Amino acid sequence: IASQFCKIVDSAPGLDRLELLSSLYKILPRLIHQAAVLPTLPVSDSDALLEARQTPMQHAEFLLLYESLKIRLGDWDLYWLVFDPTKDSEAIRGSLANDIADVYRDVKEGLDCQDLDLALLSDAIWEWRIGFYSHWGRHAINALCTSHFLLENTLS
């Protein structure tokens, strides 16, 4: 599922925004579900995972992806949200392009760990799970919710 999500984002330059958003809308619930059921595994104290990983996405690469998605989405990029609906009451601006790029960056790092030995794979799953609950899960949920509202007339 993570690989499919990344392939959709990688193909974004060749898709119009409706195709892009429709494809992401269909895969995001599955990605969120798979992340939510990742097992709770112990993490080692080793730095071996960092050494074994391919080079993580650099900030400049992230900005290129973000800008490309922002252009592709056009006036669908910005939306309103309440950051923490359990504590906040003021709406802030969100960026669908930023949400998609953040999910992509974090999910892609986990995919880079597939060929690791079992101990390192356990560490990678631990990091992917923690990242989901602390960062990219929020972005995935916001992207799904925003996509739902943007697509509701075309999907119904």
Coordinates of N, CA and C in Angstrom, one line a residue:
I1 N 0.8 -1.2 0.0 CA 0.0 0.0 0.0 C 0.9 1.2 0.0
A2 N 1.9 1.2 0.8 CA 2.8 2.4 0.9 C 3.5 2.6 -0.5
S3 N 3.9 1.5 -1.1 CA 4.5 1.6 -2.4 C 3.5 2.2 -3.4
Q4 N 2.3 1.7 -3.4 CA 1.3 2.2 -4.3 C 1.1 3.7 -4.1
F5 N 1.0 4.2 -2.8 CA 0.8 5.6 -2.5 C 2.0 6.4 -3.2
C6 N 3.2 5.9 -3.0 CA 4.4 6.6 -3.5 C 4.4 6.7 -5.0
K7 N 3.9 5.6 -5.6 CA 3.8 5.6 -7.1 C 2.9 6.6 -7.6
I8 N 1.8 6.8 -6.9 CA 0.8 7.8 -7.3 C 1.4 9.2 -7.2
V9 N 2.1 9.4 -6.1 CA 2.7 10.7 -6.0 C 3.8 10.9 -7.0
D10 N 4.6 9.9 -7.3 CA 5.6 10.0 -8.3 C 5.0 10.3 -9.7
S11 N 3.8 9.8 -9.9 CA 3.2 10.0 -11.3 C 2.4 11.3 -11.3
A12 N 2.4 12.1 -10.3 CA 1.6 13.3 -10.2 C 1.8 14.3 -11.4
P13 N 3.1 14.4 -11.9 CA 3.3 15.4 -13.0 C 2.5 15.0 -14.3
G14 N 2.2 13.7 -14.4 CA 1.4 13.2 -15.6 C -0.1 13.1 -15.4
L15 N -0.5 13.5 -14.2 CA -2.0 13.5 -13.9 C -2.6 14.9 -13.8
D16 N -3.8 15.0 -14.2 CA -4.5 16.3 -13.8 C -4.9 16.2 -12.3
R17 N -5.3 17.3 -11.8 CA -5.5 17.3 -10.3 C -6.7 16.4 -9.9
L18 N -7.7 16.2 -10.8 CA -8.8 15.4 -10.4 C -8.3 13.9 -10.4
E19 N -7.5 13.5 -11.4 CA -7.0 12.1 -11.4 C -6.1 11.9 -10.2
L20 N -5.2 12.9 -9.9 CA -4.3 12.7 -8.8 C -5.1 12.6 -7.4
L21 N -6.0 13.5 -7.2 CA -6.8 13.5 -6.0 C -7.6 12.3 -5.8
S22 N -8.3 11.8 -6.9 CA -9.1 10.6 -6.9 C -8.3 9.4 -6.6
S23 N -7.1 9.3 -7.1 CA -6.2 8.2 -6.8 C -5.8 8.2 -5.4
L24 N -5.4 9.3 -4.9 CA -4.9 9.5 -3.5 C -6.1 9.2 -2.5
Y25 N -7.3 9.7 -2.9 CA -8.5 9.5 -2.1 C -8.8 8.0 -1.9
K26 N -8.5 7.2 -2.9 CA -8.8 5.7 -2.8 C -7.7 5.0 -2.0
I27 N -6.5 5.5 -2.0 CA -5.4 4.7 -1.4 C -5.2 5.2 0.1
L28 N -5.5 6.5 0.4 CA -5.2 7.0 1.7 C -5.9 6.2 2.9
P29 N -7.2 5.8 2.7 CA -7.8 5.0 3.8 C -7.0 3.7 4.1
R30 N -6.6 3.1 3.0 CA -5.8 1.8 3.1 C -4.5 2.0 3.8
L31 N -3.8 3.1 3.4 CA -2.5 3.5 4.0 C -2.7 3.7 5.5
I32 N -3.7 4.5 5.8 CA -3.9 4.8 7.2 C -4.2 3.6 8.0
H33 N -5.1 2.7 7.5 CA -5.4 1.4 8.1 C -4.1 0.6 8.4
Q34 N -3.3 0.4 7.3 CA -2.1 -0.4 7.5 C -1.2 0.2 8.5
A35 N -1.1 1.5 8.6 CA -0.2 2.1 9.6 C -0.8 1.9 11.0
A36 N -2.1 2.0 11.1 CA -2.7 1.8 12.4 C -2.6 0.4 13.0
V37 N -2.4 -0.6 12.1 CA -2.3 -1.9 12.6 C -0.9 -2.4 12.6
L38 N 0.1 -1.5 12.4 CA 1.5 -2.0 12.6 C 1.7 -2.5 14.0
P39 N 2.5 -3.5 14.2 CA 2.7 -4.1 15.5 C 3.6 -3.1 16.4
T40 N 3.4 -3.2 17.6 CA 4.2 -2.5 18.6 C 5.4 -3.4 18.8
L41 N 6.6 -3.0 18.4 CA 7.8 -3.8 18.5 C 8.8 -3.0 19.3
P42 N 9.7 -3.8 20.0 CA 10.8 -3.1 20.7 C 11.8 -2.5 19.7
V43 N 12.5 -1.5 20.2 CA 13.5 -0.9 19.3 C 14.8 -1.1 20.0
S44 N 15.8 -1.3 19.1 CA 17.2 -1.5 19.7 C 17.8 -0.2 20.0
D45 N 18.9 -0.2 20.6 CA 19.7 1.0 20.9 C 20.7 1.3 19.9
S46 N 20.7 0.5 18.8 CA 21.8 0.6 17.8 C 21.5 1.7 16.8
D47 N 22.5 2.3 16.2 CA 22.4 3.2 15.2 C 22.5 2.5 13.8
A48 N 22.5 1.2 13.8 CA 22.6 0.4 12.6 C 21.5 0.8 11.6
L49 N 20.3 1.1 12.0 CA 19.3 1.4 11.1 C 19.6 2.7 10.3
L50 N 20.1 3.7 10.9 CA 20.5 4.9 10.2 C 21.6 4.6 9.2
E51 N 22.6 3.7 9.6 CA 23.7 3.4 8.7 C 23.2 2.6 7.5
A52 N 22.2 1.7 7.7 CA 21.8 0.8 6.6 C 20.8 1.5 5.6
R53 N 20.2 2.6 6.1 CA 19.2 3.2 5.2 C 19.8 3.9 4.0
Q54 N 19.0 4.0 3.0 CA 19.4 4.8 1.9 C 19.3 6.3 2.3
T55 N 19.9 7.2 1.6 CA 19.8 8.6 2.0 C 18.4 9.1 2.1
P56 N 18.0 9.6 3.2 CA 16.6 10.2 3.3 C 16.4 11.4 2.4
M57 N 15.2 11.7 2.1 CA 14.9 12.8 1.2 C 15.5 14.1 1.8
Q58 N 16.2 14.8 1.0 CA 16.8 16.0 1.5 C 15.7 17.1 1.4
H59 N 15.9 18.2 2.2 CA 15.0 19.3 2.2 C 14.7 19.9 0.9
A60 N 15.7 20.0 0.1 CA 15.6 20.6 -1.3 C 14.7 19.7 -2.1
E61 N 14.8 18.4 -2.0 CA 14.0 17.4 -2.7 C 12.5 17.5 -2.3
F62 N 12.4 17.7 -1.0 CA 11.0 17.8 -0.4 C 10.4 19.1 -1.0
L63 N 11.1 20.2 -1.0 CA 10.6 21.5 -1.5 C 10.2 21.3 -3.0
L64 N 11.0 20.6 -3.8 CA 10.6 20.4 -5.2 C 9.3 19.6 -5.3
L65 N 9.2 18.6 -4.5 CA 7.9 17.8 -4.5 C 6.8 18.6 -4.1
Y66 N 6.9 19.4 -3.0 CA 5.9 20.2 -2.5 C 5.4 21.2 -3.5
E67 N 6.4 21.9 -4.1 CA 6.0 23.0 -5.1 C 5.4 22.4 -6.4
S68 N 5.8 21.2 -6.8 CA 5.2 20.5 -7.9 C 3.7 20.1 -7.6
L69 N 3.5 19.6 -6.4 CA 2.1 19.3 -6.0 C 1.3 20.5 -5.9
K70 N 1.9 21.6 -5.3 CA 1.1 22.8 -5.1 C 0.7 23.4 -6.5
I71 N 1.5 23.3 -7.5 CA 1.2 23.8 -8.8 C 0.1 22.9 -9.4
R72 N 0.3 21.6 -9.2 CA -0.7 20.6 -9.8 C -2.1 20.8 -9.2
L73 N -2.1 21.1 -7.9 CA -3.4 21.2 -7.2 C -4.1 22.6 -7.4
G74 N -3.3 23.6 -7.7 CA -3.8 24.9 -7.9 C -4.6 25.4 -6.7
D75 N -5.8 25.9 -7.0 CA -6.7 26.5 -6.0 C -7.3 25.4 -5.0
W76 N -7.0 24.1 -5.3 CA -7.4 23.1 -4.3 C -6.4 22.8 -3.2
D77 N -5.3 23.5 -3.3 CA -4.2 23.3 -2.3 C -4.5 23.7 -0.9
L78 N -5.0 24.9 -0.7 CA -5.2 25.4 0.6 C -6.6 25.1 1.2
Y79 N -6.7 24.8 2.4 CA -7.9 24.5 3.1 C -7.9 25.0 4.6
W80 N -9.0 25.0 5.2 CA -9.1 25.3 6.6 C -9.2 24.1 7.5
L81 N -8.6 24.1 8.7 CA -8.7 23.1 9.6 C -8.5 23.6 11.1
V82 N -9.0 22.8 12.0 CA -8.7 23.1 13.4 C -7.5 22.1 13.7
F83 N -6.4 22.6 14.1 CA -5.2 21.8 14.3 C -5.5 20.6 15.2
D84 N -5.9 20.9 16.4 CA -6.3 19.8 17.4 C -7.7 20.0 17.8
P85 N -8.6 19.3 17.3 CA -10.1 19.5 17.6 C -10.4 19.2 19.0
T86 N -9.6 18.6 19.8 CA -9.8 18.4 21.2 C -9.4 19.6 22.1
K87 N -8.6 20.5 21.5 CA -8.1 21.6 22.3 C -8.3 23.0 21.7
D88 N -8.3 23.0 20.3 CA -8.3 24.3 19.6 C -9.7 24.6 19.1
S89 N -10.0 25.9 18.9 CA -11.2 26.3 18.3 C -11.0 27.2 17.2
E90 N -9.8 27.7 16.9 CA -9.5 28.5 15.8 C -9.0 27.8 14.6
A91 N -9.5 28.1 13.5 CA -9.1 27.4 12.2 C -7.8 28.0 11.7
I92 N -7.0 27.2 11.2 CA -5.8 27.6 10.5 C -5.8 27.1 9.1
R93 N -4.8 27.6 8.3 CA -4.7 27.1 6.9 C -3.9 25.9 6.8
G94 N -4.3 24.9 6.0 CA -3.6 23.8 5.7 C -3.2 23.7 4.3
S95 N -2.3 22.9 3.9 CA -1.9 22.8 2.5 C -1.9 21.3 2.1
L96 N -2.8 21.0 1.2 CA -2.9 19.6 0.7 C -1.6 19.2 0.1
A97 N -0.9 20.0 -0.6 CA 0.4 19.7 -1.2 C 1.4 19.3 -0.1
N98 N 1.4 20.1 1.0 CA 2.3 19.8 2.1 C 1.9 18.5 2.8
D99 N 0.6 18.2 2.9 CA 0.2 17.0 3.5 C 0.7 15.8 2.7
I100 N 0.5 15.8 1.4 CA 0.9 14.7 0.5 C 2.4 14.6 0.5
A101 N 3.1 15.7 0.5 CA 4.6 15.6 0.4 C 5.1 15.1 1.8
D102 N 4.5 15.5 2.9 CA 5.0 15.0 4.2 C 4.7 13.5 4.3
V103 N 3.6 13.0 3.9 CA 3.3 11.6 4.0 C 4.2 10.8 3.1
Y104 N 4.4 11.3 1.9 CA 5.3 10.7 0.9 C 6.7 10.5 1.5
R105 N 7.3 11.6 2.1 CA 8.6 11.6 2.6 C 8.8 10.5 3.7
D106 N 7.8 10.5 4.6 CA 7.9 9.6 5.8 C 7.7 8.1 5.4
V107 N 6.7 7.9 4.5 CA 6.4 6.6 4.0 C 7.5 6.0 3.2
K108 N 8.1 6.9 2.3 CA 9.2 6.5 1.4 C 10.4 6.0 2.3
E109 N 10.7 6.7 3.4 CA 11.8 6.2 4.2 C 11.6 4.8 4.7
G110 N 10.3 4.5 5.1 CA 10.0 3.2 5.6 C 10.2 2.1 4.4
L111 N 9.9 2.5 3.2 CA 10.0 1.6 2.1 C 11.5 1.3 1.8
D112 N 12.3 2.3 2.1 CA 13.8 2.1 1.9 C 14.4 1.0 2.9
C113 N 13.6 0.6 3.8 CA 14.1 -0.4 4.8 C 13.7 -1.8 4.6
Q114 N 13.0 -2.1 3.5 CA 12.5 -3.4 3.2 C 13.5 -4.5 3.1
D115 N 14.7 -4.2 2.7 CA 15.8 -5.2 2.5 C 16.7 -5.4 3.7
L116 N 16.2 -4.9 4.9 CA 17.1 -5.0 6.1 C 16.9 -6.4 6.7
D117 N 17.9 -6.7 7.6 CA 17.7 -8.0 8.4 C 16.6 -7.8 9.4
L118 N 16.2 -8.8 10.0 CA 15.0 -8.8 10.9 C 15.1 -7.8 12.0
A119 N 16.2 -7.7 12.7 CA 16.4 -6.8 13.8 C 16.2 -5.3 13.3
L120 N 16.9 -5.0 12.2 CA 16.8 -3.7 11.7 C 15.4 -3.4 11.2
L121 N 14.7 -4.4 10.6 CA 13.4 -4.2 10.1 C 12.4 -3.9 11.3
S122 N 12.7 -4.5 12.4 CA 11.9 -4.3 13.6 C 12.0 -2.8 14.0
D123 N 13.2 -2.3 13.9 CA 13.5 -0.8 14.2 C 12.8 0.1 13.2
A124 N 12.8 -0.4 11.9 CA 12.2 0.4 10.9 C 10.6 0.5 11.1
I125 N 10.1 -0.6 11.5 CA 8.6 -0.7 11.7 C 8.3 0.2 12.9
W126 N 9.1 0.1 13.9 CA 8.9 1.0 15.1 C 8.9 2.4 14.7
E127 N 9.9 2.9 13.9 CA 10.0 4.3 13.5 C 8.8 4.7 12.6
W128 N 8.4 3.8 11.7 CA 7.2 4.0 10.8 C 6.0 4.2 11.7
R129 N 5.8 3.4 12.7 CA 4.6 3.4 13.5 C 4.6 4.7 14.4
I130 N 5.8 5.0 15.0 CA 5.9 6.3 15.8 C 5.6 7.5 14.9
G131 N 6.2 7.5 13.7 CA 6.0 8.6 12.7 C 4.6 8.8 12.4
F132 N 3.9 7.7 12.2 CA 2.4 7.7 11.9 C 1.7 8.4 13.0
Y133 N 1.9 8.0 14.2 CA 1.1 8.6 15.3 C 1.6 10.0 15.7
S134 N 2.9 10.4 15.4 CA 3.3 11.7 15.8 C 3.4 12.7 14.7
H135 N 3.3 12.2 13.4 CA 3.5 13.2 12.3 C 2.6 12.9 11.1
W136 N 3.0 11.9 10.3 CA 2.4 11.8 9.0 C 1.0 11.3 9.0
G137 N 0.6 10.6 10.1 CA -0.8 10.2 10.2 C -1.8 11.4 10.1
R138 N -1.4 12.4 10.8 CA -2.2 13.6 10.8 C -2.3 14.2 9.4
H139 N -1.2 14.2 8.7 CA -1.2 14.7 7.3 C -2.1 13.8 6.4
A140 N -2.0 12.5 6.6 CA -2.8 11.6 5.8 C -4.3 11.8 6.0
I141 N -4.6 12.0 7.3 CA -6.0 12.2 7.6 C -6.5 13.5 7.1
N142 N -5.7 14.5 7.2 CA -6.1 15.8 6.7 C -6.3 15.8 5.2
A143 N -5.4 15.1 4.5 CA -5.4 15.0 3.1 C -6.7 14.2 2.6
L144 N -7.0 13.1 3.4 CA -8.2 12.3 3.1 C -9.5 13.2 3.3
C145 N -9.5 13.9 4.4 CA -10.7 14.7 4.7 C -10.9 15.8 3.6
T146 N -9.8 16.5 3.3 CA -9.9 17.6 2.4 C -10.3 17.0 1.0
S147 N -9.7 15.9 0.6 CA -10.0 15.3 -0.7 C -11.4 14.9 -0.8
H148 N -12.0 14.4 0.3 CA -13.4 14.0 0.4 C -14.3 15.2 0.0
F149 N -14.0 16.4 0.6 CA -14.8 17.5 0.3 C -14.6 18.1 -1.1
L150 N -13.4 18.0 -1.6 CA -13.1 18.5 -2.9 C -13.7 17.6 -4.0
L151 N -13.8 16.3 -3.7 CA -14.3 15.4 -4.7 C -15.7 15.0 -4.5
E152 N -16.4 15.4 -3.5 CA -17.7 14.9 -3.2 C -18.7 15.0 -4.4
N153 N -18.6 16.1 -5.1 CA -19.6 16.3 -6.2 C -19.2 15.4 -7.4
T154 N -17.9 15.1 -7.6 CA -17.5 14.3 -8.7 C -17.6 12.8 -8.5
L155 N -17.6 12.4 -7.2 CA -17.7 11.0 -6.9 C -19.1 10.5 -6.6
S156 N -20.0 11.4 -6.3 CA -21.4 11.0 -6.0 C -22.2 10.8 -7.2

